[in-house]
mmCIF file of C-alpha atoms in Angstrom:
data_model
loop_
_atom_site.group_PDB
_atom_site.id
_atom_site.type_symbol
_atom_site.label_atom_id
_atom_site.label_comp_id
_atom_site.label_asym_id
_atom_site.label_seq_id
_atom_site.Cartn_x
_atom_site.Cartn_y
_atom_site.Cartn_z
ATOM 1 C CA MET B 16 -6.008 -5.806 8.948
ATOM 2 C CA PRO B 17 -6.116 -6.003 4.816
ATOM 3 C CA PRO B 18 -6.495 -2.320 2.705
ATOM 4 C CA ASP B 19 -10.058 -1.997 2.155
ATOM 5 C CA PRO B 20 -9.952 -2.268 -1.657
ATOM 6 C CA GLU B 21 -12.453 0.988 -2.348
ATOM 7 C CA GLU B 22 -10.459 3.117 0.173
ATOM 8 C CA VAL B 23 -7.188 2.271 -1.992
ATOM 9 C CA SER B 24 -9.087 2.516 -5.561
ATOM 10 C CA ALA B 25 -10.680 6.381 -4.102
ATOM 11 C CA GLY B 26 -7.058 7.324 -3.290
ATOM 12 C CA VAL B 27 -5.423 6.263 -6.829
ATOM 13 C CA PHE B 28 -8.375 8.238 -8.498
ATOM 14 C CA ALA B 29 -7.974 11.174 -6.810
ATOM 15 C CA ALA B 30 -4.196 10.896 -7.214
ATOM 16 C CA LEU B 31 -4.621 10.627 -10.958
ATOM 17 C CA ALA B 32 -7.376 13.106 -11.332
ATOM 18 C CA ASP B 33 -4.188 15.689 -11.432
ATOM 19 C CA THR B 34 -2.338 16.161 -14.470
ATOM 20 C CA ASN B 35 0.794 17.097 -12.915
ATOM 21 C CA ARG B 36 0.683 14.227 -10.403
ATOM 22 C CA ARG B 37 -0.100 11.846 -13.511
ATOM 23 C CA ALA B 38 3.155 13.428 -14.863
ATOM 24 C CA ILE B 39 4.993 12.473 -12.145
ATOM 25 C CA LEU B 40 3.989 8.658 -12.143
ATOM 26 C CA ALA B 41 4.383 8.565 -15.512
ATOM 27 C CA SER B 42 8.206 9.744 -15.429
ATOM 28 C CA LEU B 43 8.651 7.515 -12.205
ATOM 29 C CA ALA B 44 7.447 4.756 -14.247
ATOM 30 C CA GLU B 45 9.214 5.595 -17.859
ATOM 31 C CA HIS B 46 12.532 6.312 -16.110
ATOM 32 C CA GLY B 47 12.938 4.533 -12.768
ATOM 33 C CA ALA B 48 13.621 5.795 -9.321
ATOM 34 C CA SER B 49 14.461 9.077 -9.548
ATOM 35 C CA THR B 50 14.723 12.294 -6.861
ATOM 36 C CA ALA B 51 12.663 15.507 -6.707
ATOM 37 C CA THR B 52 14.924 17.279 -8.433
ATOM 38 C CA ASP B 53 14.912 15.148 -11.329
ATOM 39 C CA LEU B 54 11.655 15.250 -11.682
ATOM 40 C CA SER B 55 11.547 18.944 -11.483
ATOM 41 C CA GLY B 56 13.950 19.003 -14.436
ATOM 42 C CA ARG B 57 12.199 16.823 -16.439
ATOM 43 C CA LEU B 58 8.849 17.836 -15.550
ATOM 44 C CA ALA B 59 9.450 21.858 -15.790
ATOM 45 C CA MET B 60 7.623 22.062 -12.422
ATOM 46 C CA THR B 61 9.347 24.096 -9.362
ATOM 47 C CA ARG B 62 10.950 21.393 -7.390
ATOM 48 C CA GLN B 63 8.194 22.782 -4.125
ATOM 49 C CA GLY B 64 5.673 21.613 -6.537
ATOM 50 C CA VAL B 65 6.848 18.238 -7.014
ATOM 51 C CA ALA B 66 7.423 17.616 -3.516
ATOM 52 C CA LYS B 67 3.608 18.693 -2.604
ATOM 53 C CA HIS B 68 2.796 16.038 -4.914
ATOM 54 C CA LEU B 69 5.164 13.621 -3.882
ATOM 55 C CA ALA B 70 4.021 13.846 -0.283
ATOM 56 C CA LEU B 71 -0.283 13.358 -2.147
ATOM 57 C CA LEU B 72 1.231 10.253 -4.161
ATOM 58 C CA ALA B 73 2.944 8.783 -1.184
ATOM 59 C CA ASP B 74 -0.163 9.174 1.164
ATOM 60 C CA ALA B 75 -2.043 7.060 -1.926
ATOM 61 C CA GLY B 76 0.613 4.227 -1.486
ATOM 62 C CA LEU B 77 1.477 5.422 -5.101
ATOM 63 C CA VAL B 78 5.122 6.391 -4.551
ATOM 64 C CA THR B 79 7.463 5.205 -1.807
ATOM 65 C CA SER B 80 10.854 6.548 -1.343
ATOM 66 C CA ASP B 81 14.127 5.772 0.338
ATOM 67 C CA ALA B 82 17.476 7.301 1.308
ATOM 68 C CA GLY B 83 19.956 6.920 -2.082
ATOM 69 C CA THR B 84 23.727 7.686 -1.276
ATOM 70 C CA GLY B 85 23.859 10.609 0.779
ATOM 71 C CA ARG B 86 21.004 13.228 1.567
ATOM 72 C CA ARG B 87 19.667 12.139 -2.227
ATOM 73 C CA VAL B 88 15.912 10.550 -1.334
ATOM 74 C CA LEU B 89 14.713 8.538 -4.074
ATOM 75 C CA TYR B 90 11.472 8.139 -5.441
ATOM 76 C CA ARG B 91 9.761 5.222 -6.966
ATOM 77 C CA HIS B 92 6.342 4.091 -8.050
ATOM 78 C CA ARG B 93 4.456 1.612 -6.396
ATOM 79 C CA SER B 94 1.875 -0.315 -8.568
ATOM 80 C CA GLU B 95 0.060 -2.494 -6.161
ATOM 81 C CA PRO B 96 -2.562 0.285 -5.844
ATOM 82 C CA ILE B 97 -3.153 0.644 -9.194
ATOM 83 C CA LYS B 98 -3.793 -3.325 -9.652
ATOM 84 C CA VAL B 99 -6.306 -2.681 -6.867
ATOM 85 C CA ALA B 100 -8.019 -0.041 -8.999
ATOM 86 C CA GLN B 101 -7.228 -1.950 -12.199
ATOM 87 C CA SER B 102 -10.108 -4.517 -10.388
ATOM 88 C CA TYR B 103 -12.427 -1.794 -10.393
ATOM 89 C CA LEU B 104 -11.850 -0.432 -13.768
ATOM 90 C CA ALA B 105 -12.607 -4.094 -15.113
ATOM 91 C CA ALA B 106 -15.751 -4.494 -13.059
ATOM 92 C CA LEU B 107 -17.090 -1.238 -14.655
ATOM 93 C CA ALA B 108 -15.442 -2.073 -18.275
ATOM 94 C CA ALA B 109 -17.190 -6.019 -18.202
ATOM 95 C CA ASP B 110 -19.595 -6.301 -21.244
ATOM 96 C CA TRP B 111 -22.235 -8.543 -20.276
ATOM 97 C CA ASP B 112 -24.724 -6.419 -22.098
ATOM 98 C CA GLY B 113 -22.758 -6.132 -25.533
ATOM 99 C CA ALA B 114 -22.237 -9.608 -24.895
ATOM 100 C CA LEU B 115 -26.063 -10.955 -24.088
ATOM 101 C CA ASP B 116 -27.670 -8.729 -26.710
ATOM 102 C CA ARG B 117 -25.122 -10.964 -29.641
ATOM 103 C CA LEU B 118 -26.415 -13.875 -28.169
ATOM 104 C CA SER B 119 -29.754 -12.856 -28.074
ATOM 105 C CA ALA B 120 -29.923 -12.027 -31.578
ATOM 106 C CA PHE B 121 -27.510 -15.359 -32.712
ATOM 107 C CA LEU B 122 -30.027 -17.565 -30.720
ATOM 108 C CA ALA B 123 -33.442 -15.762 -32.827
ATOM 109 C CA ASP B 124 -31.858 -15.822 -35.860
ATOM 110 C CA PRO B 125 -28.661 -18.106 -35.903
ATOM 111 C CA PRO B 126 -26.620 -17.970 -39.463
ATOM 112 C CA ARG B 127 -26.689 -21.458 -41.746
ATOM 113 C CA MET J 13 -19.563 2.858 -3.534
ATOM 114 C CA PRO J 14 -17.544 -0.799 -2.923
ATOM 115 C CA ILE J 15 -16.119 -2.222 -6.125
ATOM 116 C CA PRO J 16 -18.751 -4.335 -7.361
ATOM 117 C CA ASN J 17 -17.520 -7.899 -6.563
ATOM 118 C CA THR J 18 -20.224 -9.727 -8.279
ATOM 119 C CA ILE J 19 -21.973 -8.781 -12.152
ATOM 120 C CA THR J 20 -25.139 -10.623 -12.333
ATOM 121 C CA ARG J 21 -27.697 -10.539 -15.330
ATOM 122 C CA THR J 22 -30.384 -12.362 -16.212
ATOM 123 C CA LEU J 23 -32.045 -12.970 -19.764
ATOM 124 C CA ASP J 24 -35.383 -14.845 -20.492
ATOM 125 C CA LEU J 25 -35.360 -16.221 -23.639
ATOM 126 C CA ALA J 26 -38.035 -17.729 -26.021
ATOM 127 C CA HIS J 27 -35.511 -20.907 -26.687
ATOM 128 C CA PRO J 28 -35.334 -24.193 -25.496
ATOM 129 C CA GLN J 29 -32.484 -25.496 -22.983
ATOM 130 C CA GLU J 30 -31.049 -27.222 -25.464
ATOM 131 C CA LYS J 31 -30.368 -24.794 -27.958
ATOM 132 C CA VAL J 32 -29.253 -21.869 -25.251
ATOM 133 C CA TRP J 33 -26.598 -24.778 -24.085
ATOM 134 C CA GLY J 34 -25.139 -25.143 -27.198
ATOM 135 C CA ALA J 35 -24.281 -21.541 -27.478
ATOM 136 C CA LEU J 36 -22.889 -21.421 -24.338
ATOM 137 C CA SER J 37 -21.016 -24.932 -23.992
ATOM 138 C CA THR J 38 -19.498 -25.355 -27.373
ATOM 139 C CA LEU J 39 -16.502 -23.771 -29.044
ATOM 140 C CA GLU J 40 -19.017 -23.459 -32.616
ATOM 141 C CA GLY J 41 -21.601 -22.015 -30.078
ATOM 142 C CA LEU J 42 -18.718 -19.615 -28.248
ATOM 143 C CA THR J 43 -17.403 -18.015 -31.665
ATOM 144 C CA SER J 44 -21.004 -17.040 -32.947
ATOM 145 C CA TRP J 45 -21.566 -14.739 -30.365
ATOM 146 C CA PHE J 46 -18.708 -14.521 -27.849
ATOM 147 C CA GLY J 47 -15.532 -14.131 -28.921
ATOM 148 C CA SER J 48 -14.123 -14.929 -32.579
ATOM 149 C CA LYS J 49 -12.067 -17.742 -32.275
ATOM 150 C CA ALA J 50 -11.662 -20.417 -29.825
ATOM 151 C CA GLU J 51 -9.258 -23.501 -29.642
ATOM 152 C CA GLY J 52 -9.595 -26.144 -26.978
ATOM 153 C CA GLU J 53 -11.807 -28.348 -25.202
ATOM 154 C CA VAL J 54 -14.567 -27.491 -23.693
ATOM 155 C CA ALA J 55 -14.420 -29.683 -20.408
ATOM 156 C CA PRO J 56 -13.733 -28.901 -16.422
ATOM 157 C CA GLY J 57 -9.699 -28.719 -16.040
ATOM 158 C CA HIS J 58 -9.336 -27.551 -19.632
ATOM 159 C CA ASP J 59 -8.496 -24.422 -21.300
ATOM 160 C CA VAL J 60 -10.094 -23.011 -24.099
ATOM 161 C CA LEU J 61 -7.872 -20.103 -25.553
ATOM 162 C CA MET J 62 -10.386 -17.425 -27.018
ATOM 163 C CA ARG J 63 -9.599 -14.563 -29.506
ATOM 164 C CA TRP J 64 -11.104 -11.239 -30.289
ATOM 165 C CA GLU J 65 -10.072 -9.990 -33.080
ATOM 166 C CA GLN J 66 -12.128 -6.437 -32.852
ATOM 167 C CA PHE J 67 -9.982 -5.805 -29.933
ATOM 168 C CA ASP J 68 -6.887 -7.781 -30.869
ATOM 169 C CA GLY J 69 -7.107 -9.381 -27.365
ATOM 170 C CA GLU J 70 -7.192 -13.145 -26.199
ATOM 171 C CA GLN J 71 -7.887 -14.600 -22.620
ATOM 172 C CA THR J 72 -8.073 -18.137 -21.571
ATOM 173 C CA LEU J 73 -10.929 -19.513 -20.117
ATOM 174 C CA ALA J 74 -9.959 -21.841 -17.221
ATOM 175 C CA ILE J 75 -13.276 -24.213 -17.897
ATOM 176 C CA LYS J 76 -14.542 -25.286 -14.304
ATOM 177 C CA VAL J 77 -17.682 -26.368 -14.996
ATOM 178 C CA VAL J 78 -19.596 -27.835 -17.747
ATOM 179 C CA ASP J 79 -22.787 -29.651 -16.466
ATOM 180 C CA PRO J 80 -24.820 -30.469 -19.381
ATOM 181 C CA MET J 81 -28.405 -28.028 -19.331
ATOM 182 C CA SER J 82 -27.810 -26.405 -16.649
ATOM 183 C CA VAL J 83 -24.457 -24.889 -15.606
ATOM 184 C CA PHE J 84 -21.416 -23.537 -18.020
ATOM 185 C CA ALA J 85 -18.432 -21.920 -15.766
ATOM 186 C CA TYR J 86 -15.000 -21.075 -16.260
ATOM 187 C CA CYS J 87 -12.183 -18.516 -14.790
ATOM 188 C CA TRP J 88 -10.525 -15.841 -16.897
ATOM 189 C CA GLY J 89 -8.259 -13.019 -15.871
ATOM 190 C CA ILE J 90 -8.498 -9.009 -14.648
ATOM 191 C CA ASN J 91 -9.365 -7.344 -17.808
ATOM 192 C CA GLY J 92 -6.486 -4.860 -17.976
ATOM 193 C CA ALA J 93 -4.588 -6.808 -15.348
ATOM 194 C CA PRO J 94 -0.679 -7.304 -16.681
ATOM 195 C CA GLU J 95 0.810 -10.484 -17.810
ATOM 196 C CA GLY J 96 1.528 -12.604 -14.647
ATOM 197 C CA ASP J 97 -1.430 -11.191 -12.928
ATOM 198 C CA PRO J 98 -2.915 -13.820 -10.760
ATOM 199 C CA ARG J 99 -6.429 -12.580 -10.268
ATOM 200 C CA ARG J 100 -8.599 -14.479 -12.111
ATOM 201 C CA THR J 101 -12.989 -13.679 -11.927
ATOM 202 C CA TYR J 102 -15.489 -16.591 -11.825
ATOM 203 C CA VAL J 103 -17.681 -16.504 -14.261
ATOM 204 C CA GLU J 104 -21.181 -18.668 -14.397
ATOM 205 C CA PHE J 105 -23.976 -19.455 -16.745
ATOM 206 C CA ALA J 106 -26.833 -20.805 -15.138
ATOM 207 C CA LEU J 107 -29.639 -22.142 -17.091
ATOM 208 C CA GLU J 108 -33.189 -23.277 -15.672
ATOM 209 C CA PRO J 109 -36.674 -23.579 -17.629
ATOM 210 C CA THR J 110 -39.360 -21.176 -18.028
ATOM 211 C CA ALA J 111 -42.619 -22.055 -19.191
ATOM 212 C CA SER J 112 -41.478 -19.684 -22.424
ATOM 213 C CA GLY J 113 -38.317 -21.082 -22.847
ATOM 214 C CA THR J 114 -35.101 -20.782 -20.763
ATOM 215 C CA ARG J 115 -33.815 -18.296 -18.076
ATOM 216 C CA LEU J 116 -30.010 -17.782 -18.288
ATOM 217 C CA THR J 117 -28.368 -16.113 -14.952
ATOM 218 C CA VAL J 118 -24.895 -14.802 -15.756
ATOM 219 C CA THR J 119 -22.870 -14.143 -13.299
ATOM 220 C CA GLU J 120 -18.849 -12.714 -12.953
ATOM 221 C CA SER J 121 -18.021 -12.325 -9.368
ATOM 222 C CA GLY J 122 -13.902 -11.762 -7.772
ATOM 223 C CA PHE J 123 -13.569 -8.405 -8.952
ATOM 224 C CA ALA J 124 -12.843 -7.116 -5.541
ATOM 225 C CA GLN J 125 -9.912 -8.984 -5.127
ATOM 226 C CA LEU J 126 -6.765 -7.619 -3.651
ATOM 227 C CA PRO J 127 -4.267 -8.650 -5.848
ATOM 228 C CA ASP J 128 -1.266 -8.553 -3.152
ATOM 229 C CA GLU J 129 -3.268 -10.390 -1.066
ATOM 230 C CA ARG J 130 -3.578 -13.301 -3.720
ATOM 231 C CA LEU J 131 0.147 -12.878 -4.872
ATOM 232 C CA GLU J 132 0.816 -13.666 -1.366
ATOM 233 C CA ALA J 133 -1.599 -16.652 -0.952
ATOM 234 C CA SER J 134 0.200 -18.060 -4.062
ATOM 235 C CA TYR J 135 3.402 -17.686 -2.770
ATOM 236 C CA GLN J 136 2.564 -19.469 0.029
ATOM 237 C CA GLY J 137 0.832 -22.598 -1.513
ATOM 238 C CA ASN J 138 -1.991 -22.277 0.295
ATOM 239 C CA THR J 139 -5.144 -20.032 -0.623
ATOM 240 C CA GLU J 140 -6.466 -19.778 3.233
ATOM 241 C CA GLY J 141 -6.005 -15.835 3.387
ATOM 242 C CA TRP J 142 -8.689 -15.525 0.575
ATOM 243 C CA ARG J 143 -11.067 -17.971 1.012
ATOM 244 C CA ALA J 144 -12.715 -15.940 3.191
ATOM 245 C CA GLU J 145 -13.051 -12.997 1.027
ATOM 246 C CA LEU J 146 -14.224 -14.671 -2.009
ATOM 247 C CA GLY J 147 -16.574 -17.242 -0.900
ATOM 248 C CA GLU J 148 -18.127 -19.326 -3.883
ATOM 249 C CA LEU J 149 -15.782 -18.453 -6.062
ATOM 250 C CA VAL J 150 -12.677 -20.028 -4.132
ATOM 251 C CA ALA J 151 -14.346 -23.461 -4.186
ATOM 252 C CA TYR J 152 -14.052 -23.378 -8.011
ATOM 253 C CA LEU J 153 -10.466 -22.288 -8.477
ATOM 254 C CA ASP J 154 -7.427 -24.496 -8.719
ATOM 255 C CA ALA J 155 -5.766 -24.781 -5.076
ATOM 256 C CA ALA J 156 -2.842 -22.516 -5.830
#
């Protein structure tokens, strides 16, 4: 069954509502695949805190993990759910009222 | 609340259909109320490149329907999506005469598409996967 866009978007917005989780995603977007230790160092957060947020981000599909060399687990950010949420934002950002106000004004008083 | 797939607005205008049609279906009309610059041909199968100076942005309108005095429609990209994102919404302006002028109905649909489904469909060279999802929108989109 395909994912439900509403469910995916809800997960994205909940995940992004937290400053620390936004910081983790931003850091993964900026630096690429990283370990929890890398993130903890870059963001001045405890490793436990980072791990907790990574688990939540993984639940929302925003982060995937794979085993790197040795016992290092690498986390990387996943953009698909964000793209779904983008549709939501696009629907909310569509400004037909503004455009149609301008159309009405133009029809009422076209410039010569 | 689900993602709104379709946005609809209806406007009763105290202007004849010809005048409203002119504002929609000509480059001159479109740049007088919609974008700040437009280049291309307003004809089905052609593209119109529209620029908005105030946002420093541009969009390509892939013209789908130019049915004089009654329907003008195009597809364009999802606002804010990265370059190369295949998702498009379908925008239709439908005109009908009223006693006092013209009723204009604007519909933009396709917001609730899933990017991965659409991507997969275009990789496979068919649109069956999302045809069911998008209903009437799909009829107007080019085969991938």
